mmCIF file of C-alpha atoms in Angstrom:
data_model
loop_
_atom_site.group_PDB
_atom_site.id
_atom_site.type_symbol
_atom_site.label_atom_id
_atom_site.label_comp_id
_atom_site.label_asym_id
_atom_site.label_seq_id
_atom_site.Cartn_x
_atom_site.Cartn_y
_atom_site.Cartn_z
ATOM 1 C CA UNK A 1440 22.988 -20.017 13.499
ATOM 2 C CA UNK A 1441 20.765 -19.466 10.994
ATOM 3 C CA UNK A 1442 18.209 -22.304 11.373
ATOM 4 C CA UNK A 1443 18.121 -21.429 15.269
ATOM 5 C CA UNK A 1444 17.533 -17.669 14.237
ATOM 6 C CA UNK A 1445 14.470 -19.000 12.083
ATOM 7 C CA UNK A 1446 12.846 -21.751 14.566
ATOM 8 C CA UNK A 1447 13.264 -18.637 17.567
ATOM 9 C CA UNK A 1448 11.965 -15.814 15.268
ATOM 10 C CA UNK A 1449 9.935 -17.045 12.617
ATOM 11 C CA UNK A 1450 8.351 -20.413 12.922
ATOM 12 C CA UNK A 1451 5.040 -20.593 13.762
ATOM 13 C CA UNK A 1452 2.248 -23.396 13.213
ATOM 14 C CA UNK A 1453 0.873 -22.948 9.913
ATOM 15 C CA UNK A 1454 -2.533 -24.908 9.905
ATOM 16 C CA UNK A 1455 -4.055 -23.302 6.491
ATOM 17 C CA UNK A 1456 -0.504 -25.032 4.509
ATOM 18 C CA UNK A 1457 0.172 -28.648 3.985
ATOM 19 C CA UNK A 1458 4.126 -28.046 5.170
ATOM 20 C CA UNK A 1459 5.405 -24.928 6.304
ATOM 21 C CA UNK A 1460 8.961 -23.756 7.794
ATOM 22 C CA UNK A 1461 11.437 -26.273 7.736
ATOM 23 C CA UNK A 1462 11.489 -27.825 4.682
ATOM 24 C CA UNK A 1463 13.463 -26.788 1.754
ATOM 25 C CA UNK A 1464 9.795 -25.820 0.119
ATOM 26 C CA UNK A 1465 6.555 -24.896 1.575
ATOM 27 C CA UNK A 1466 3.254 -27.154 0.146
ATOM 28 C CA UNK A 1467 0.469 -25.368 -0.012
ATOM 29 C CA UNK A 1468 -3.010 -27.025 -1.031
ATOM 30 C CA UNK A 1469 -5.185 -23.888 -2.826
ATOM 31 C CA UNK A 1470 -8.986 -24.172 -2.440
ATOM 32 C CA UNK A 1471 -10.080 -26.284 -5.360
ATOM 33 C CA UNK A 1472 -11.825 -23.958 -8.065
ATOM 34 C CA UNK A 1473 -9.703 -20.555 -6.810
ATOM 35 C CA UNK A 1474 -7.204 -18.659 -8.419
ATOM 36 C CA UNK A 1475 -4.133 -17.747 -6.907
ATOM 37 C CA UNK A 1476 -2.524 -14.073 -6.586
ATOM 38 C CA UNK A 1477 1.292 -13.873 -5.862
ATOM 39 C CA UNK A 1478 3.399 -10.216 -5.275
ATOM 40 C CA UNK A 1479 6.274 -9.204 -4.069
ATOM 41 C CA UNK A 1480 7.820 -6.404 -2.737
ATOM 42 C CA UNK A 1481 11.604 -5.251 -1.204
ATOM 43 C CA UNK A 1482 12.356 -2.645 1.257
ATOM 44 C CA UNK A 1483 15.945 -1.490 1.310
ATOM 45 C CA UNK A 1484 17.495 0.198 4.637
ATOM 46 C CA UNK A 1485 18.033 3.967 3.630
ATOM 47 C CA UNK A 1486 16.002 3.572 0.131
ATOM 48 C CA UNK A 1487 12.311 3.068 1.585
ATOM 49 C CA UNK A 1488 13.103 3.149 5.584
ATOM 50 C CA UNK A 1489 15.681 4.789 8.011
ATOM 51 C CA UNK A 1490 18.013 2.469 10.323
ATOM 52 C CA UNK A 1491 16.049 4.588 13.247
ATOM 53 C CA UNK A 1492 12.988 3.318 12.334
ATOM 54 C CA UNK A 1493 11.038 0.807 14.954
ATOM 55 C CA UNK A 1494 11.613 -2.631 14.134
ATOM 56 C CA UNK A 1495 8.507 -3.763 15.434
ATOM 57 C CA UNK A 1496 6.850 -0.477 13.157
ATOM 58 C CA UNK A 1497 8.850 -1.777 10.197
ATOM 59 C CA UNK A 1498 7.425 -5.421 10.614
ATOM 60 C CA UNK A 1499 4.167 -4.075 10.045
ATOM 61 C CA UNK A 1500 4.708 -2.166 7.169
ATOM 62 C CA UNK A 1501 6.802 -4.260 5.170
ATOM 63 C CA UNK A 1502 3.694 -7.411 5.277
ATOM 64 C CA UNK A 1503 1.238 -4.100 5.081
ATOM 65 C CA UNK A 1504 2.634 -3.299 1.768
ATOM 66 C CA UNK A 1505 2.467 -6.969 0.214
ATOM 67 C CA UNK A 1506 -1.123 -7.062 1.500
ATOM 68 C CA UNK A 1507 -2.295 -3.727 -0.108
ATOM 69 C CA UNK A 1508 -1.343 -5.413 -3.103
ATOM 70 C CA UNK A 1509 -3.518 -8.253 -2.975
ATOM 71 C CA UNK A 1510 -6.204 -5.705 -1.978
ATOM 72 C CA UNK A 1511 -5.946 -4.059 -4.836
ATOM 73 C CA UNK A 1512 -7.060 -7.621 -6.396
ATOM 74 C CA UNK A 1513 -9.670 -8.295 -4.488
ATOM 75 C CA UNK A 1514 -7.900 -11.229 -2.796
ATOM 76 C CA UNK A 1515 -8.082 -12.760 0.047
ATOM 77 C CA UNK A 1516 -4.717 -13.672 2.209
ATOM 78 C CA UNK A 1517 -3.282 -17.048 2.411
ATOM 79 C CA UNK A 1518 0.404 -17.238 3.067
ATOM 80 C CA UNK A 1519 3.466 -15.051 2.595
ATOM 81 C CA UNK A 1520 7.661 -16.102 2.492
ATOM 82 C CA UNK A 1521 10.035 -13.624 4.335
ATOM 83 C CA UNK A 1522 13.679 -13.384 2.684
ATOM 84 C CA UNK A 1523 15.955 -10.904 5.098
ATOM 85 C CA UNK A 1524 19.695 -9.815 4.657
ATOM 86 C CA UNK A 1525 20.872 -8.707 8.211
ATOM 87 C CA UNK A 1526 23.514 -6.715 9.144
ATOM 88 C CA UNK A 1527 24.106 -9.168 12.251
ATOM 89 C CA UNK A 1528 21.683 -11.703 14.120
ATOM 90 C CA UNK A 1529 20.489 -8.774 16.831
ATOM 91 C CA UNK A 1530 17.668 -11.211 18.508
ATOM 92 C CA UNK A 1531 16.036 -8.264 20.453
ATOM 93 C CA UNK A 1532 15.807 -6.139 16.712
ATOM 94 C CA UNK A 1533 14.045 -9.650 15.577
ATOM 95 C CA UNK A 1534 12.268 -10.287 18.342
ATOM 96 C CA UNK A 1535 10.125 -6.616 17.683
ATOM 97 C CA UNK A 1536 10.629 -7.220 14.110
ATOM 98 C CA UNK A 1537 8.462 -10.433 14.533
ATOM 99 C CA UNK A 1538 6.512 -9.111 16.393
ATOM 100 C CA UNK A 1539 5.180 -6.846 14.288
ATOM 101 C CA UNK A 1540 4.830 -8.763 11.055
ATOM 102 C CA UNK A 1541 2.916 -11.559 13.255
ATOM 103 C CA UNK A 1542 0.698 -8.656 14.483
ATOM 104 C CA UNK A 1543 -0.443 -7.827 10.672
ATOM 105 C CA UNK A 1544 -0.528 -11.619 9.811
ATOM 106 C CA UNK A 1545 -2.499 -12.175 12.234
ATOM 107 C CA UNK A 1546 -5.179 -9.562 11.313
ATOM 108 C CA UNK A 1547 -5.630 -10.617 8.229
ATOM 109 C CA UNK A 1548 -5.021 -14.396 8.495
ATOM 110 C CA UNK A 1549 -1.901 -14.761 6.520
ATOM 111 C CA UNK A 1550 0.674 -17.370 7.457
ATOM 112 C CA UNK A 1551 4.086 -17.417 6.965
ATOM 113 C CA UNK A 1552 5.398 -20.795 5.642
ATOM 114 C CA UNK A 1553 8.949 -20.234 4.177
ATOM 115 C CA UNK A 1554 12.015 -17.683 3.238
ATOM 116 C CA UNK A 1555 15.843 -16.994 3.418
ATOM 117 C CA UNK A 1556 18.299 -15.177 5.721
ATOM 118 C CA UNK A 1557 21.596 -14.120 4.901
ATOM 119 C CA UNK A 1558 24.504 -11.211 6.102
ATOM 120 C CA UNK A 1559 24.181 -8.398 4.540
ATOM 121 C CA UNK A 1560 22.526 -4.864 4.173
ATOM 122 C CA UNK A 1561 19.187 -4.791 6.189
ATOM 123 C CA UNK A 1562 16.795 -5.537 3.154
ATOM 124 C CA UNK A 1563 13.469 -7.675 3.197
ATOM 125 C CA UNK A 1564 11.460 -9.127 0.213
ATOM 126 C CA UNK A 1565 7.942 -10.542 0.951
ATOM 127 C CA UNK A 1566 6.146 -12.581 -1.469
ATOM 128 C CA UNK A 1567 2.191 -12.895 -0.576
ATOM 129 C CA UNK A 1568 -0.260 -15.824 -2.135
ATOM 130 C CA UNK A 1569 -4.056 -15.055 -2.003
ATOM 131 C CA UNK A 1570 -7.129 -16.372 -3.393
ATOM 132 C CA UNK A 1571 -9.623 -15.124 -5.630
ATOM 133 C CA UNK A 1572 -12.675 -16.522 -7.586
ATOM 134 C CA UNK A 1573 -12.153 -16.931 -11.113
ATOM 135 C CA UNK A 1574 -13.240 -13.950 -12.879
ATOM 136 C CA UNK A 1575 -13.423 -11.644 -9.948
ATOM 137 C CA UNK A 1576 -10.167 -9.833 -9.795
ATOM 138 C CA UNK A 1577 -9.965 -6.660 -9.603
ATOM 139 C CA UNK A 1578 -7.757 -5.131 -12.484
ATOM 140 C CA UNK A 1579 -6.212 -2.640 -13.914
ATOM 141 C CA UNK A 1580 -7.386 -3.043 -17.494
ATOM 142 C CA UNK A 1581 -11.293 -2.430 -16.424
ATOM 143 C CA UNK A 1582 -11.882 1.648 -16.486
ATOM 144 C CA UNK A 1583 -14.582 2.803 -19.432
ATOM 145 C CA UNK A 1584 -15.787 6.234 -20.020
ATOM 146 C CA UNK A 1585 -18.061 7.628 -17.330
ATOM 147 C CA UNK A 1586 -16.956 5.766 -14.630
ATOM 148 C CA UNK A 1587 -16.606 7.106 -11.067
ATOM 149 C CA UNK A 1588 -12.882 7.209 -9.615
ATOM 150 C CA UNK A 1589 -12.683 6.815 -5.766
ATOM 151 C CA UNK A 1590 -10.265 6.786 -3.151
ATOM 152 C CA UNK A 1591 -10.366 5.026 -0.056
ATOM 153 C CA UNK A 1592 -10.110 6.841 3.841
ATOM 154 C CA UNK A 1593 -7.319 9.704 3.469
ATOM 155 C CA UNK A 1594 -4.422 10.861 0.958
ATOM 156 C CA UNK A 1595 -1.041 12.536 1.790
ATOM 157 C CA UNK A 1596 -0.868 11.821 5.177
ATOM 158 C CA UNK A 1597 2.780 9.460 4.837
ATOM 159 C CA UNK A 1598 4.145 11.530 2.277
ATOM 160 C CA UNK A 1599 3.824 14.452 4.439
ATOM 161 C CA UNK A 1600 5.206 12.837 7.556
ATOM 162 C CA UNK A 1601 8.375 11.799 5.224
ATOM 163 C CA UNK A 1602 8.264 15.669 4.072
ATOM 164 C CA UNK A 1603 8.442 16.880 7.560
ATOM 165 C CA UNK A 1604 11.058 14.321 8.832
ATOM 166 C CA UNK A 1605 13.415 14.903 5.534
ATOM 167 C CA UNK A 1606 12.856 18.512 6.527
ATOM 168 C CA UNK A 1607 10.928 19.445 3.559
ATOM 169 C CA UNK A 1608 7.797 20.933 5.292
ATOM 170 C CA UNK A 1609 7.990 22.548 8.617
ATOM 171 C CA UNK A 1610 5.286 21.477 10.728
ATOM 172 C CA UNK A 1611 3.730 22.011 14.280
ATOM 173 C CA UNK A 1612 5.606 19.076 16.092
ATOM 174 C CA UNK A 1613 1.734 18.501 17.161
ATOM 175 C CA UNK A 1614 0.503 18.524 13.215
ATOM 176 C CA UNK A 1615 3.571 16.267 12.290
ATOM 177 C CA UNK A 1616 2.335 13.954 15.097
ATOM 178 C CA UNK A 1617 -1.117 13.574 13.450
ATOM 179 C CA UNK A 1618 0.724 12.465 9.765
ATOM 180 C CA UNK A 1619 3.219 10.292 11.126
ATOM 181 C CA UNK A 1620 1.366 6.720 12.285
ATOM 182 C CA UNK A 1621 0.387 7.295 8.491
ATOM 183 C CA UNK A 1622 3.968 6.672 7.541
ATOM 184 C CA UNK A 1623 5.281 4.097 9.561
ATOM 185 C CA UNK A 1624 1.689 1.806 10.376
ATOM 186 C CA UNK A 1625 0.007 1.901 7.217
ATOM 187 C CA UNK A 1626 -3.323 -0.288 7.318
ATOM 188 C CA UNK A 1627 -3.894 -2.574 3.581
ATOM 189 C CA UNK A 1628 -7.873 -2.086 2.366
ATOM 190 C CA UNK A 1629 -8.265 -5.782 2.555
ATOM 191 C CA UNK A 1630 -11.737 -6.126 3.593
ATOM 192 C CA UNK A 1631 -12.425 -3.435 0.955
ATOM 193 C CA UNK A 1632 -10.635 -4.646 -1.756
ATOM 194 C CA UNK A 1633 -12.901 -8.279 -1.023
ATOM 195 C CA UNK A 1634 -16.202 -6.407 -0.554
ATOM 196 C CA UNK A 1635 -15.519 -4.306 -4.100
ATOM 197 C CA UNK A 1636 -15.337 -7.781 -6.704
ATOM 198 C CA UNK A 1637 -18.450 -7.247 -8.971
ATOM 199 C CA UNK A 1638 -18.215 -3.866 -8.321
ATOM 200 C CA UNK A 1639 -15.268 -1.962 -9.064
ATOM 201 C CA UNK A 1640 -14.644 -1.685 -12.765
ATOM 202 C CA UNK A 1641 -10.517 -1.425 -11.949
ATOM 203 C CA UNK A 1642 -8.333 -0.772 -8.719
ATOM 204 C CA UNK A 1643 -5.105 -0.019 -7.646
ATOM 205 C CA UNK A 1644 -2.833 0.884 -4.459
ATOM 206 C CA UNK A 1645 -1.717 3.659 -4.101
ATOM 207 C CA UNK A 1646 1.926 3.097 -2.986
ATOM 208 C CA UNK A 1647 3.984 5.835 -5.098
ATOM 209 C CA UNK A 1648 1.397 8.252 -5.369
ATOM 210 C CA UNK A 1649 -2.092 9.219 -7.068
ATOM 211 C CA UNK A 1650 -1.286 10.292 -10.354
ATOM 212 C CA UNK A 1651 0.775 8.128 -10.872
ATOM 213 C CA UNK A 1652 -0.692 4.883 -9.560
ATOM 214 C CA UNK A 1653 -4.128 5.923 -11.403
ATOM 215 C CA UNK A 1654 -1.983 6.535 -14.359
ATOM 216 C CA UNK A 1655 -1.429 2.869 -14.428
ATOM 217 C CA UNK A 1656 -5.089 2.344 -14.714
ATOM 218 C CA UNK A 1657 -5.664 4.713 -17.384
ATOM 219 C CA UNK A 1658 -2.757 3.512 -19.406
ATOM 220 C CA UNK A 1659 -3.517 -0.607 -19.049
ATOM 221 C CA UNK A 1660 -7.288 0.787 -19.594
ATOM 222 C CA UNK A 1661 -6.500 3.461 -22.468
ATOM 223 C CA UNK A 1662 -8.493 5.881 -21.081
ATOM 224 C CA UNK A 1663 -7.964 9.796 -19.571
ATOM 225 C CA UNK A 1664 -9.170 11.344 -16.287
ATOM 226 C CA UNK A 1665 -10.639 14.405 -14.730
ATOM 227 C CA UNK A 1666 -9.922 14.741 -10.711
ATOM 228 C CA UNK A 1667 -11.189 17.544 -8.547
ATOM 229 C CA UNK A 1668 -8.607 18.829 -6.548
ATOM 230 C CA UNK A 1669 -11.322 19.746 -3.748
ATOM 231 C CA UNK A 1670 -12.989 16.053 -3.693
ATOM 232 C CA UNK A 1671 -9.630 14.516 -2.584
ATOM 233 C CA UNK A 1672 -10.252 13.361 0.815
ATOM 234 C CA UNK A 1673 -7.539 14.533 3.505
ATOM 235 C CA UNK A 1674 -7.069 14.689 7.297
ATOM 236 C CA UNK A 1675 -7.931 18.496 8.452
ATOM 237 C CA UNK A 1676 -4.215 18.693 9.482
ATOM 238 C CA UNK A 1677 -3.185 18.455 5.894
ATOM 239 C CA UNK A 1678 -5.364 20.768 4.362
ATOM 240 C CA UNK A 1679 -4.198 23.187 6.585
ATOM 241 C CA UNK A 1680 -1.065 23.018 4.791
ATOM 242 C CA UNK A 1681 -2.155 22.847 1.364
ATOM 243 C CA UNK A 1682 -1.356 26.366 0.489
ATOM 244 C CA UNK A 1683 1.920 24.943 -0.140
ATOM 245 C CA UNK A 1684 3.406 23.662 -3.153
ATOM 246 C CA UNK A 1685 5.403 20.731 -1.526
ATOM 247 C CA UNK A 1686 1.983 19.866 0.749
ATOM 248 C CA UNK A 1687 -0.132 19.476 -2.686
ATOM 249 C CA UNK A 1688 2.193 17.542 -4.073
ATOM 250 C CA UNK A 1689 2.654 14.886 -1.393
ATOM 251 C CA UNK A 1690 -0.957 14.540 -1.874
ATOM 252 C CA UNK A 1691 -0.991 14.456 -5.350
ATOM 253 C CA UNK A 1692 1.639 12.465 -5.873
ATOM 254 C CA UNK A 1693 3.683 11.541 -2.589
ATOM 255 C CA UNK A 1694 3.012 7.502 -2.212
ATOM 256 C CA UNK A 1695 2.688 5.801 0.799
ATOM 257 C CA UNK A 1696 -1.049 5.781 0.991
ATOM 258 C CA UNK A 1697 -1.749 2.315 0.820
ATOM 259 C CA UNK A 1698 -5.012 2.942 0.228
ATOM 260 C CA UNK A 1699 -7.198 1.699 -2.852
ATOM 261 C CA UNK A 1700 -8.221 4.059 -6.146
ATOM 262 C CA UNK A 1701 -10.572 2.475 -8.372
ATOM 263 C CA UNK A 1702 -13.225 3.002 -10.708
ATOM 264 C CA UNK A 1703 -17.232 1.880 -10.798
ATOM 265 C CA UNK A 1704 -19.677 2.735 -13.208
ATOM 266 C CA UNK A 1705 -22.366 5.964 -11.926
ATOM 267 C CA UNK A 1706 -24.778 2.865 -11.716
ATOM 268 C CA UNK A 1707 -23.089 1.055 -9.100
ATOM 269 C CA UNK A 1708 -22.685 4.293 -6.290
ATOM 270 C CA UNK A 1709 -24.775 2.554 -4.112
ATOM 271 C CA UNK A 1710 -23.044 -0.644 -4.406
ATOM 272 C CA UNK A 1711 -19.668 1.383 -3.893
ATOM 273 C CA UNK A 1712 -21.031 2.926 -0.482
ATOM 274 C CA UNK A 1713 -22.920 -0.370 0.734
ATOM 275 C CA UNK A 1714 -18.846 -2.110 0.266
ATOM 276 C CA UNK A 1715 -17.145 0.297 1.994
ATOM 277 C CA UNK A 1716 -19.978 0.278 4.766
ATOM 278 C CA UNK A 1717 -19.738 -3.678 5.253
ATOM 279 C CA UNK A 1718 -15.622 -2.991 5.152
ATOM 280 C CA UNK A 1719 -15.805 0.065 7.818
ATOM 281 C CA UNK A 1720 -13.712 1.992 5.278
ATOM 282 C CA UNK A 1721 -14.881 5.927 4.124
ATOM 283 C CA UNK A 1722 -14.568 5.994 0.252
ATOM 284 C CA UNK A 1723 -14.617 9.398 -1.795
ATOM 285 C CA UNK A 1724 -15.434 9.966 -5.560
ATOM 286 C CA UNK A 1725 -12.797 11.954 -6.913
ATOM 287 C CA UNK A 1726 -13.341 12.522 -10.211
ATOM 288 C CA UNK A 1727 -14.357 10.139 -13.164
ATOM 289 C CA UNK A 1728 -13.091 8.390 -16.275
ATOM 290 C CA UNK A 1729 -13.108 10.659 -20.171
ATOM 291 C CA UNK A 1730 -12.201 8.543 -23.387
ATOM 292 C CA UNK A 1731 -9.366 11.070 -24.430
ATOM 293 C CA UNK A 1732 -6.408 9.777 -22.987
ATOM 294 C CA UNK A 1733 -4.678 12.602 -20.373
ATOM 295 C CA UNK A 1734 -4.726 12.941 -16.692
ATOM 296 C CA UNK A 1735 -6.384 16.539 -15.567
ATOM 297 C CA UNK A 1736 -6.465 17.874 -12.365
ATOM 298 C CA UNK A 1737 -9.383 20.239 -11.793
ATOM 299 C CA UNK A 1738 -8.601 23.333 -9.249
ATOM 300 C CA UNK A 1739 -11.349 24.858 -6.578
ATOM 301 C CA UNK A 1740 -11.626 27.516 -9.344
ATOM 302 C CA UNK A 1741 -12.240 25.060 -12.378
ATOM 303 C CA UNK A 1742 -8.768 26.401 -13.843
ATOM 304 C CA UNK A 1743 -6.332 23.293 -14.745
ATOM 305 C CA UNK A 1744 -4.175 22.036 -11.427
ATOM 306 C CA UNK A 1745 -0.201 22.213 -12.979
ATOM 307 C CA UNK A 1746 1.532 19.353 -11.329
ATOM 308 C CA UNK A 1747 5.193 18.468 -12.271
ATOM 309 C CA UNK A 1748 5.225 14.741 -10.779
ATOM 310 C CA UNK A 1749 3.247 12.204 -10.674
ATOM 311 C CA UNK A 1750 4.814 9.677 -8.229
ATOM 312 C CA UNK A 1751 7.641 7.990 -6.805
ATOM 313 C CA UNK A 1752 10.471 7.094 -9.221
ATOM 314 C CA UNK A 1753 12.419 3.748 -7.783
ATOM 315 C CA UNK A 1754 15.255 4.371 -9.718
ATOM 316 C CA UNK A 1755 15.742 8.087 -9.445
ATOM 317 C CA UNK A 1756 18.315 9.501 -7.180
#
């Protein structure tokens, strides 16, 4: 059963790989003189989604995710494995499940040339392989003093939606309906992420929140920030909300953004805007890199911003 559940769901001619489903490994040929960037990521049923949610929705965020990571990297998409534990072999669940992870590979050109099934509790693990020139990655390691932080398109759109459906926030059912594509069809900064290699200084995803995943920046590049609360770029809906504790903090630190933050030196603003142009993304400056270590978040007023989190916690209750 489950070769047949592979060959009807997930094999597909894989033209960029030298051997792809079928074997017991994929061969894949890199492009002589590239480097290769590998991640991973698992989403557990009733830890990161709800056994309501769209199948066909949840194939396209759980390849979305992977690929926001090798955004964040500046690399370009090559192939992915899918391993899946299901609770039974539904074929119409796969069938929209398939459906929507062949959706997102095919957007960005991604194949998928291996993986595992198995019984069990509905969890899936990707692991995505792109390519990058030698030297070009973007890191985390690459902040200095002065630079510009910037965020791509809009913040604290999913982490609302997830608010509002946990019954956190009460929302207009037609302001909920604005945040929640946000949460369940996230779109990867791919084409930014390529366009910003000589230009960013460092960059990140932000998948469990801002402060947190800039945190990561400023602790691999031993530097502090300053944000302005008022530069953070959000959808009209949300800042119509913000007079909230629990609405600030989803943007501040809610996750599910999937968009890039990264850094460029003042010099480079033009270079910044002309990548975003040629990726049809909208990028905002936020803030900018200090040599004293510490995150601070700047109010409207110039007072300090108190925040108590900073992101998602994986192993917290």
């Amino acid at each position: 059963m489950e070769f047949d559940l592979i060959a009807r769901h997930f094999t597909r001619a894989t033209p960029g790989a030298v051997l792809g489903v079928g074997d017991d490994c994929a061969l894949l040929a890199p492009t002589p003189g590239m480097q290769l960037a590998v991640s991973s990521d698992m989403l557990l049923e009733g830890r990161h989604f709800s056994p309501q949610d769209s199948p066909a929705g949840l194939g396209h965020k759980s390849l979305a995710v992977n690929l926001s990571d090798l955004a964040a990297m500046g690399a370009t998409p090559r192939w992915a494995t899918l391993a899946i534990a299901l609770p039974e072999a539904n074929d119409a669940w796969l069938t929209a499940f398939a459906r929507g992870f062949f959706r997102m590979a095919d957007q960005h050109g991604i194949e998928l040339v291996g993986g595992d099934t198995t019984r069990g509790p509905l969890t899936i693990s990707i692991t995505v392989m792109g390519e990058v020139p030698p030297g070009e990655a973007l890191r985390r390691d690459g902040a200095r003093p002065g630079d510009d932080v910037w965020v791509s398109g809009v913040i604290g759109s999913a982490a609302m939606a997830l608010a509002y459906r946990q019954g956190r926030l009460f929302m207009e059912q037609v302001d909920a309906a604005r945040v929640l594509p946000a949460l369940y069809l996230p779109t990867p900064r791919v084409a930014l992420g390529i366009a910003l290699r000589g230009v960013a200084s460092s960059a990140i995803d932000i998948s469990d929140g801002l402060l947190g995943d800039l945190g990561h920046i400023l602790q691999r590049s031993q530097r502090g920030a300053r944000l302005e609360f008022a530069a953070l770029p959000t959808l009209p809906v949300v800042q119509a909300y913000l007079h909230e504790k629990v609405a600030r903090d989803c943007v501040l630190a809610g996750g599910d953004d999937y968009e890039l933050c990264f850094t460029a030196p003042p010099g480079k603003h033009d270079a910044v805007r002309a990548a975003a142009g040629n990726a049809g993304v909208a990028v905002t400056r936020i803030g900018h890199i200090t040599a004293e270590p510490g995150l601070a978040v700047v109010a409207p007023d110039g007072q300090p911003l108190p925040f108590e989190r900073t992101g998602y916690d994986h192993f917290a209750a």
